[in-house]
mmCIF file of C-alpha atoms in Angstrom:
data_model
loop_
_atom_site.group_PDB
_atom_site.id
_atom_site.type_symbol
_atom_site.label_atom_id
_atom_site.label_comp_id
_atom_site.label_asym_id
_atom_site.label_seq_id
_atom_site.Cartn_x
_atom_site.Cartn_y
_atom_site.Cartn_z
ATOM 1 C CA GLY A 1 11.606 -2.777 -12.521
ATOM 2 C CA PRO A 2 8.489 -1.000 -13.679
ATOM 3 C CA LEU A 3 4.892 -3.296 -13.677
ATOM 4 C CA PRO A 4 4.446 -4.274 -16.822
ATOM 5 C CA GLU A 5 2.508 -2.674 -19.235
ATOM 6 C CA GLY A 6 -1.273 -1.683 -18.271
ATOM 7 C CA VAL A 7 -1.465 -2.745 -14.934
ATOM 8 C CA LEU A 8 -0.753 0.120 -13.202
ATOM 9 C CA PRO A 9 -3.873 1.541 -14.118
ATOM 10 C CA VAL A 10 -5.618 -1.309 -12.512
ATOM 11 C CA VAL A 11 -3.890 -0.876 -9.450
ATOM 12 C CA ALA A 12 -3.680 2.287 -8.524
ATOM 13 C CA LEU A 13 -6.777 5.167 -7.965
ATOM 14 C CA PRO A 14 -6.576 8.374 -9.790
ATOM 15 C CA ALA A 15 -5.078 9.832 -6.687
ATOM 16 C CA GLU A 16 -2.129 7.141 -5.718
ATOM 17 C CA ALA A 17 -1.679 7.644 -9.934
ATOM 18 C CA ASP A 18 -1.800 10.936 -8.702
ATOM 19 C CA ARG A 19 0.862 11.277 -5.911
ATOM 20 C CA LEU A 20 3.096 7.853 -7.052
ATOM 21 C CA ARG A 21 4.000 10.751 -10.734
ATOM 22 C CA ARG A 22 5.240 13.387 -7.266
ATOM 23 C CA LEU A 23 7.128 10.123 -5.026
ATOM 24 C CA ALA A 24 7.884 9.583 -8.321
ATOM 25 C CA GLY A 25 9.377 13.004 -9.493
ATOM 26 C CA GLU A 26 11.258 12.901 -5.820
ATOM 27 C CA HIS A 27 12.786 10.480 -5.841
ATOM 28 C CA PRO A 28 13.137 8.668 -9.168
ATOM 29 C CA GLY A 29 14.970 6.011 -8.315
ATOM 30 C CA ILE A 30 12.644 4.230 -6.876
ATOM 31 C CA HIS A 31 9.906 1.823 -9.093
ATOM 32 C CA TRP A 32 6.445 3.568 -6.919
ATOM 33 C CA ASP A 33 4.339 1.749 -9.033
ATOM 34 C CA ARG A 34 5.712 -1.423 -7.779
ATOM 35 C CA LEU A 35 5.963 -0.639 -4.181
ATOM 36 C CA LEU A 36 2.323 0.477 -4.783
ATOM 37 C CA PHE A 37 1.024 -2.515 -5.631
ATOM 38 C CA SER A 38 3.291 -4.395 -3.321
ATOM 39 C CA ALA A 39 1.730 -2.075 -0.404
ATOM 40 C CA LYS A 40 -1.765 -3.078 -2.049
ATOM 41 C CA GLU A 41 -0.582 -7.021 -1.282
ATOM 42 C CA SER A 42 0.625 -6.753 1.751
ATOM 43 C CA VAL A 43 -3.429 -4.934 2.436
ATOM 44 C CA TYR A 44 -5.319 -7.727 1.092
ATOM 45 C CA LYS A 45 -2.683 -10.292 3.098
ATOM 46 C CA ALA A 46 -3.893 -8.350 6.218
ATOM 47 C CA TRP A 47 -6.985 -8.469 5.401
ATOM 48 C CA PHE A 48 -8.567 -11.658 4.271
ATOM 49 C CA PRO A 49 -7.738 -13.662 6.920
ATOM 50 C CA LEU A 50 -10.010 -10.136 9.436
ATOM 51 C CA THR A 51 -12.838 -11.068 7.301
ATOM 52 C CA GLY A 52 -12.265 -14.051 4.606
ATOM 53 C CA LYS A 53 -13.450 -12.036 2.012
ATOM 54 C CA TRP A 54 -11.471 -10.122 -1.218
ATOM 55 C CA LEU A 55 -10.575 -6.585 -1.193
ATOM 56 C CA ASP A 56 -9.978 -5.084 -4.899
ATOM 57 C CA PHE A 57 -7.566 -2.671 -5.141
ATOM 58 C CA ALA A 58 -9.897 -0.011 -5.437
ATOM 59 C CA GLU A 59 -11.488 -0.089 -2.199
ATOM 60 C CA ALA A 60 -8.292 0.561 -0.501
ATOM 61 C CA ASP A 61 -6.495 4.688 -0.980
ATOM 62 C CA ILE A 62 -2.761 3.623 -0.456
ATOM 63 C CA ASP A 63 -0.052 6.969 0.772
ATOM 64 C CA VAL A 64 3.410 5.716 1.116
ATOM 65 C CA PHE A 65 5.458 8.127 1.978
ATOM 66 C CA ALA A 66 9.246 7.317 1.839
ATOM 67 C CA ASP A 67 11.551 8.568 5.437
ATOM 68 C CA PRO A 68 13.112 11.732 5.620
ATOM 69 C CA GLY A 69 17.361 11.598 4.435
ATOM 70 C CA ASP A 70 16.638 8.058 3.079
ATOM 71 C CA GLU A 71 14.068 7.331 -0.125
ATOM 72 C CA HIS A 72 15.145 3.478 0.261
ATOM 73 C CA SER A 73 12.532 3.254 3.135
ATOM 74 C CA GLY A 74 9.700 4.947 4.674
ATOM 75 C CA GLY A 75 5.885 3.718 5.067
ATOM 76 C CA PHE A 76 1.965 3.600 4.284
ATOM 77 C CA ARG A 77 -1.363 3.646 4.724
ATOM 78 C CA ALA A 78 -3.819 2.429 3.418
ATOM 79 C CA ARG A 79 -8.316 3.729 4.177
ATOM 80 C CA LEU A 80 -10.172 1.602 3.500
ATOM 81 C CA LEU A 81 -12.895 2.045 1.515
ATOM 82 C CA VAL A 82 -15.324 -0.832 2.725
ATOM 83 C CA PRO A 83 -16.351 -1.616 5.577
ATOM 84 C CA GLY A 84 -13.123 -2.825 7.893
ATOM 85 C CA PRO A 85 -12.924 -5.699 9.626
ATOM 86 C CA VAL A 86 -13.412 -5.277 13.600
ATOM 87 C CA VAL A 87 -10.586 -6.506 15.421
ATOM 88 C CA GLY A 88 -11.092 -6.652 19.621
ATOM 89 C CA ASP A 89 -14.196 -4.676 20.045
ATOM 90 C CA ARG A 90 -12.786 -1.662 17.772
ATOM 91 C CA ARG A 91 -13.313 -1.468 13.842
ATOM 92 C CA LEU A 92 -10.564 -0.811 11.500
ATOM 93 C CA ASP A 93 -10.653 0.940 8.761
ATOM 94 C CA LEU A 94 -6.937 1.992 8.105
ATOM 95 C CA PHE A 95 -3.673 -0.641 7.705
ATOM 96 C CA GLU A 96 -0.567 1.043 8.541
ATOM 97 C CA GLY A 97 2.452 -0.497 6.452
ATOM 98 C CA ARG A 98 6.469 -0.007 6.084
ATOM 99 C CA TRP A 99 8.525 -0.285 2.578
ATOM 100 C CA THR A 100 11.786 -0.913 1.652
ATOM 101 C CA VAL A 101 13.452 -0.789 -2.158
ATOM 102 C CA ARG A 102 17.276 -2.493 -1.217
ATOM 103 C CA ARG A 103 19.250 -4.874 -3.967
ATOM 104 C CA GLY A 104 15.987 -5.048 -6.223
ATOM 105 C CA LEU A 105 14.005 -6.243 -4.078
ATOM 106 C CA VAL A 106 10.984 -4.684 -2.688
ATOM 107 C CA ALA A 107 9.948 -4.638 1.350
ATOM 108 C CA THR A 108 6.315 -4.149 2.249
ATOM 109 C CA ALA A 109 4.276 -5.340 4.991
ATOM 110 C CA VAL A 110 1.070 -4.790 7.413
ATOM 111 C CA SER A 111 0.795 -5.265 10.953
ATOM 112 C CA VAL A 112 -2.910 -5.462 12.891
ATOM 113 C CA PRO A 113 -3.059 -4.022 16.218
ATOM 114 C CA HIS A 114 -4.995 -6.041 18.640
ATOM 115 C CA THR A 115 -7.093 -4.949 21.274
#
């Protein structure tokens, strides 16, 4: 279901909220607000072990997209709005992930590239 009343403005940047409205018009069967919340939590869970620091909801701008021909799965890109962690010899300023919605559940995951 959708996020509880008042949660989306705390979680979403204005640009993210705009993108969610567009997605809801294209694919009304998905609760995009809950999916965004889950994606932000996945980004945080990838971020924290690398940095040991808190990542606020407003410190990552997430662009969610559906797979062509399948509105129940897709991907997302999280552009970090703060300096990203260094992995190997490279600073990460973007996390990429995947999502699926099936049987009333939302699942999101982020992978961290190793160099």
